[in-house]
Amino acid sequence: MAFLEVKDLKVHFPIKGGIFGRTVDYVKAVDGVSFEIEKGKTYGLVGESGSGKTTTGRAIIGLNHITAGKIVFEGKDITDPRKTKQDFRKNVQMIFQDPYSSLNAKKRVLDIVAEPLRNFEKMSKAEERKRVQELLELVGLSPESIVKYPHQFSGGQRQRIGIARAIALKPQLIIADEPVSALDVSVQAQVLNFMREIQKELGLTYLFISHDLGVIRHMCDQIGIMYRGRFVEEGTTEDIFQSPQHIYTKRLVAAIPDIDPTKREVHMQFRQKVKEEYEQSYHDYFDNQGLAYSLQPVSSTHYVALPEKG
Amino acid sequence: MKQELLQLKNLRTSFRIGDEYYAAVDDVSLTVNKNEVLAVVGESGCGKSALAFSVMGLHTRAKIEGNILFKDHDLAHASPGTMNRLRGKDLGMIFQDPLTALNPLMIIGDQIGEVIYLHNKTLSQANRKKKVLELLDKVGIPRPEHTYNQYPHELSGGMRQRVVIAIAIANDPELLIADEPTTALDATIQSQILDLITRLKKDMHAGIILITHDLGVVAEMADRVAVMYAGEIVEIADVMTLFGRPLHPYTRSLLNSVPNAEKDQDELHVIQGIVPSLKNLPREGCRFKDRIPWLDESAHEENPQMHEVTPGHFVRCTCYKHFHFPKERKEEKHHGIS
Amino acid sequence: MNGMWKFTVRRILIMIPQVVLLSILVFIMAKMMPGDALSGLMDPNLDPATLEELREKLGLNDPWYTQYIHWIGDLFHGDMGESFRYKMPVSELIGQRMVNTFWLSLVTLILIYLISVPLGIISGRYNDSLLDQAITGYTYIGFATPLFIFALVLLWIFGFQFGWFPTGGSVTPGSTPGTLDYISSKLYHLLLPAISMALIGTVGTVQYLRNEIIDTKQKDFILTARAKGASESRVYNRHVLRNSLLPIAAFFGYEITGLISGTVFVESIYTYPGMGQLFLESITTRDYSVATALTLLFGIAAILGTLISDIILSLVDPRIRIK
């Protein structure tokens, strides 16, 4: 049994139009997405803006209304956030993209980190303070930080505060939505390393959402590539990077800048070739609405969105 | 054959905080040649954008010292009139965020037409439009006639960045400054824009200053690279040398902190400490010293200079000779939870 | 342009329930006021039984909705009842006054823009300069000063002490309508009330424009304009001002709402025979039919004001127009 199971998830947002503002159509932000995450692993959700990757993450944690589909966490159906038990909300936490705006600037670090504790656990002031200090120490900030405000920290430190808040309730699953996109490379390295460390230490499972394939490759065991609300390909990190099958995945992989300047020409030609292939074979990979087909297995771990044969 | 196009001599750009000025670009000297892409790379706060804005004269409240020699002008001390004649004509700039770089209330055609009009007021309206349509085509906009009358919000981010590029190259500038031109874009769009700039470079013969934090972009685009840290250039070399034989501890640390497919890193290198803020920049000695504390004090120069290691490869301070990554990562002790 | 029409039609349709709701509210309030249409009109010595008969005949004992429908029906025929004080149809009375208020409001509006646009531009462009501080200082004073006190002070100084302006009425008695004398006399009479209203009413727009300009100045596309080689004056005229003035244009409709409350005070202080003065007077003299009609008209004017604002905004801002 999978730790987290997402079955045919759909999140549609209505488009209002006409004179009376009726719903005339839907934006199918997420349109039939299924995947499973195993305990202790990191699942990467990749896609460009508008692909629905963030909406998927938010829907799992209950921040977006789910149109259809099912989410099963440790065997329990948690699709309807109103019916889910508190312990689910304790067990699943989120890390947001922008450490500059996701922390309330008017609150002290103590109050920020203690917020989930206050919501879910009854603690005395002293216990709470002690716990927050432990958490800060765990994310590598000095315990004295509790009386400071977010603006007194650097971007990386702020993201650590965000992480401290996310792990305060000892969650089992963390949904990390572009956790390092707003950070400089050296700070990014710090946060990524740290996320891996606490994963080992606390046995965490991650749903790691990012547009940066380099970061995804570094962090993830399994990857799902999204395009316009659907999966185009899913597989292990090796499947995706060593033998991408879908033309969109190939294009994404080819677009990663190569850090070796000697391969520049080769890489550019390769990119050009993939672009041509993309243009030529577009209709083999997308239906007449430009959407991906449903996933077909090409190996036991590797799935590609292809038209059904026969 | 190298032809110097732009020369910065001891450029110092300072901003006022409270009652004092603090240099964000601190004594920077470099040259940009014709037909060359010079990448200026560093993390936020290193002064790379301040440098670009100084060349363009876009700082409104900064103190600029030193010289910015371009053609027969010193841009550091040029009059507003001179700057206006050069900007948009000989100096073009591509901005970071295409979503905000265009006037929301003006159609695309007028925004590109404006830069043509400003430097050629006698061109007829019909010819101007013709030129705008050619430019839109040149930057890869599929339906120029249609896009001409569109407003920015009707275009995608990638298309808007193409428009921004069209504005920058409209008058065939001799120097093009691209300030993080792809940072705000999706990966596939990013590679398209980079390929576009590369293609344009070939038929423009311009010098390009590429400001970026992305080492991958540098490796793909640059001919020469200047690495900035804390307002100073710490290393400058041609791109093959810089990636093949990086010397300065900062360059080496930076390269090691990016996830790299070739090396199977279990852990990424982390540079200790944090980038100091403008007000707290170390102004004496090696500015990177605090972030490599395991090196002996004697490894650093008292007054770090640029050393030419091989022709064209300059490194600041002597600490590069002694630098090594810390052998064993210090085991951080975690306790408290679980 | 199709989208534009859709938007306008939709916006006007939204207005209908607003107006209906307003009319119901006004009607109910009118009913809740002590007395009714008859109490003021009749001879107090009339026998209560006869009065009751009259009430029955006039439909005053019907349920409220029946009365409401009657009232609305009459309104559509231009019948707003009779003013017991002026002994004339309310529609006629308001008609006379409306012309005066219209001219007063128009001149005030012109003055408001004549003052706010240059002040806002100077203040925004040269923000934190001495001039800006002076202008901002003026706006603070304007915000803090109640209009009725300011109008009284102006009246006392320029009307009574210096005698530069007339102290009441809307025209010199005896002048013939249509002559140049008549028109200039009208203008002369409304100038001081208009100035006092404009000087106070403009401060919001000055500040709004100032903030818009300061905000627009820092936008990235201004950098793009500078990088094109545009001169400072061109940057301001083509990019900063255009983008900052549009929201001001959209503000126009809301300005009307502000004027309504302004005229109530100013007209009363200057005994200027307009709707505002009539309104205050009708309340103090319990001329219910007049007060009711005016409340309804003011309400409709305010709703129209926001309508105009929304339409202007959609006209000038392509981002709204397209959707």
mmCIF file with all atom_site columns, C-alpha atoms in Angstrom, chain C residues 97 100-102 104-105 108 147-149 151-152 193-194 196-197 255-284 290-291 294-299 301:
data_model
loop_
_atom_site.group_PDB
_atom_site.id
_atom_site.type_symbol
_atom_site.label_atom_id
_atom_site.label_alt_id
_atom_site.label_comp_id
_atom_site.label_asym_id
_atom_site.label_entity_id
_atom_site.label_seq_id
_atom_site.pdbx_PDB_ins_code
_atom_site.Cartn_x
_atom_site.Cartn_y
_atom_site.Cartn_z
_atom_site.occupancy
_atom_site.B_iso_or_equiv
_atom_site.pdbx_formal_charge
_atom_site.auth_seq_id
_atom_site.auth_comp_id
_atom_site.auth_asym_id
_atom_site.auth_atom_id
_atom_site.pdbx_PDB_model_num
ATOM 1  C CA . ARG C 1 97  ? -33.411 73.811 -8.070  1.00 0.00 ? 97  ARG C CA 1
ATOM 2  C CA . ASN C 1 100 ? -28.708 75.649 -9.976  1.00 0.00 ? 100 ASN C CA 1
ATOM 3  C CA . THR C 1 101 ? -27.131 72.602 -8.377  1.00 0.00 ? 101 THR C CA 1
ATOM 4  C CA . PHE C 1 102 ? -26.038 71.321 -11.750 1.00 0.00 ? 102 PHE C CA 1
ATOM 5  C CA . LEU C 1 104 ? -22.633 74.688 -9.060  1.00 0.00 ? 104 LEU C CA 1
ATOM 6  C CA . SER C 1 105 ? -21.467 71.082 -9.307  1.00 0.00 ? 105 SER C CA 1
ATOM 7  C CA . THR C 1 108 ? -16.851 72.786 -8.645  1.00 0.00 ? 108 THR C CA 1
ATOM 8  C CA . LEU C 1 147 ? -16.434 71.709 4.800   1.00 0.00 ? 147 LEU C CA 1
ATOM 9  C CA . PHE C 1 148 ? -19.198 73.585 6.598   1.00 0.00 ? 148 PHE C CA 1
ATOM 10 C CA . ILE C 1 149 ? -16.730 75.423 8.806   1.00 0.00 ? 149 ILE C CA 1
ATOM 11 C CA . ALA C 1 151 ? -17.385 77.457 3.801   1.00 0.00 ? 151 ALA C CA 1
ATOM 12 C CA . LEU C 1 152 ? -18.583 79.635 6.694   1.00 0.00 ? 152 LEU C CA 1
ATOM 13 C CA . PRO C 1 193 ? -19.534 78.231 -2.894  1.00 0.00 ? 193 PRO C CA 1
ATOM 14 C CA . ALA C 1 194 ? -17.824 76.337 -5.708  1.00 0.00 ? 194 ALA C CA 1
ATOM 15 C CA . SER C 1 196 ? -14.968 76.492 -1.006  1.00 0.00 ? 196 SER C CA 1
ATOM 16 C CA . MET C 1 197 ? -16.236 73.093 -2.058  1.00 0.00 ? 197 MET C CA 1
ATOM 17 C CA . GLU C 1 255 ? -16.395 62.615 -7.296  1.00 0.00 ? 255 GLU C CA 1
ATOM 18 C CA . ILE C 1 256 ? -20.136 63.091 -7.981  1.00 0.00 ? 256 ILE C CA 1
ATOM 19 C CA . THR C 1 257 ? -20.992 61.218 -4.814  1.00 0.00 ? 257 THR C CA 1
ATOM 20 C CA . GLY C 1 258 ? -18.753 63.560 -2.873  1.00 0.00 ? 258 GLY C CA 1
ATOM 21 C CA . LEU C 1 259 ? -20.373 66.575 -4.457  1.00 0.00 ? 259 LEU C CA 1
ATOM 22 C CA . ILE C 1 260 ? -23.825 65.572 -3.246  1.00 0.00 ? 260 ILE C CA 1
ATOM 23 C CA . SER C 1 261 ? -22.931 65.784 0.403   1.00 0.00 ? 261 SER C CA 1
ATOM 24 C CA . GLY C 1 262 ? -20.936 68.932 -0.356  1.00 0.00 ? 262 GLY C CA 1
ATOM 25 C CA . THR C 1 263 ? -23.866 70.744 -1.904  1.00 0.00 ? 263 THR C CA 1
ATOM 26 C CA . VAL C 1 264 ? -26.084 70.004 1.095   1.00 0.00 ? 264 VAL C CA 1
ATOM 27 C CA . PHE C 1 265 ? -23.732 71.973 3.354   1.00 0.00 ? 265 PHE C CA 1
ATOM 28 C CA . VAL C 1 266 ? -22.514 74.609 0.990   1.00 0.00 ? 266 VAL C CA 1
ATOM 29 C CA . GLU C 1 267 ? -25.854 75.525 -0.494  1.00 0.00 ? 267 GLU C CA 1
ATOM 30 C CA . SER C 1 268 ? -27.360 75.855 2.950   1.00 0.00 ? 268 SER C CA 1
ATOM 31 C CA . ILE C 1 269 ? -24.535 78.078 4.159   1.00 0.00 ? 269 ILE C CA 1
ATOM 32 C CA . TYR C 1 270 ? -24.638 80.320 1.100   1.00 0.00 ? 270 TYR C CA 1
ATOM 33 C CA . THR C 1 271 ? -28.447 80.147 0.940   1.00 0.00 ? 271 THR C CA 1
ATOM 34 C CA . TYR C 1 272 ? -27.946 79.092 -2.631  1.00 0.00 ? 272 TYR C CA 1
ATOM 35 C CA . PRO C 1 273 ? -31.267 77.808 -3.949  1.00 0.00 ? 273 PRO C CA 1
ATOM 36 C CA . GLY C 1 274 ? -30.256 74.335 -5.085  1.00 0.00 ? 274 GLY C CA 1
ATOM 37 C CA . MET C 1 275 ? -31.201 70.793 -4.270  1.00 0.00 ? 275 MET C CA 1
ATOM 38 C CA . GLY C 1 276 ? -28.866 70.560 -1.327  1.00 0.00 ? 276 GLY C CA 1
ATOM 39 C CA . GLN C 1 277 ? -30.332 73.533 0.408   1.00 0.00 ? 277 GLN C CA 1
ATOM 40 C CA . LEU C 1 278 ? -33.819 72.306 -0.416  1.00 0.00 ? 278 LEU C CA 1
ATOM 41 C CA . PHE C 1 279 ? -32.976 68.962 1.109   1.00 0.00 ? 279 PHE C CA 1
ATOM 42 C CA . LEU C 1 280 ? -31.817 70.328 4.442   1.00 0.00 ? 280 LEU C CA 1
ATOM 43 C CA . GLU C 1 281 ? -34.747 72.705 4.525   1.00 0.00 ? 281 GLU C CA 1
ATOM 44 C CA . SER C 1 282 ? -37.281 69.995 3.691   1.00 0.00 ? 282 SER C CA 1
ATOM 45 C CA . ILE C 1 283 ? -36.009 67.966 6.589   1.00 0.00 ? 283 ILE C CA 1
ATOM 46 C CA . THR C 1 284 ? -36.146 70.778 9.120   1.00 0.00 ? 284 THR C CA 1
ATOM 47 C CA . VAL C 1 290 ? -39.690 66.746 -0.988  1.00 0.00 ? 290 VAL C CA 1
ATOM 48 C CA . ALA C 1 291 ? -37.220 65.026 1.330   1.00 0.00 ? 291 ALA C CA 1
ATOM 49 C CA . LEU C 1 294 ? -34.505 64.201 -3.014  1.00 0.00 ? 294 LEU C CA 1
ATOM 50 C CA . THR C 1 295 ? -33.157 61.221 -1.094  1.00 0.00 ? 295 THR C CA 1
ATOM 51 C CA . LEU C 1 296 ? -34.157 59.026 -3.979  1.00 0.00 ? 296 LEU C CA 1
ATOM 52 C CA . LEU C 1 297 ? -32.560 61.357 -6.533  1.00 0.00 ? 297 LEU C CA 1
ATOM 53 C CA . PHE C 1 298 ? -29.316 61.678 -4.572  1.00 0.00 ? 298 PHE C CA 1
ATOM 54 C CA . GLY C 1 299 ? -29.189 57.919 -4.221  1.00 0.00 ? 299 GLY C CA 1
ATOM 55 C CA . ALA C 1 301 ? -27.001 60.041 -8.674  1.00 0.00 ? 301 ALA C CA 1
#
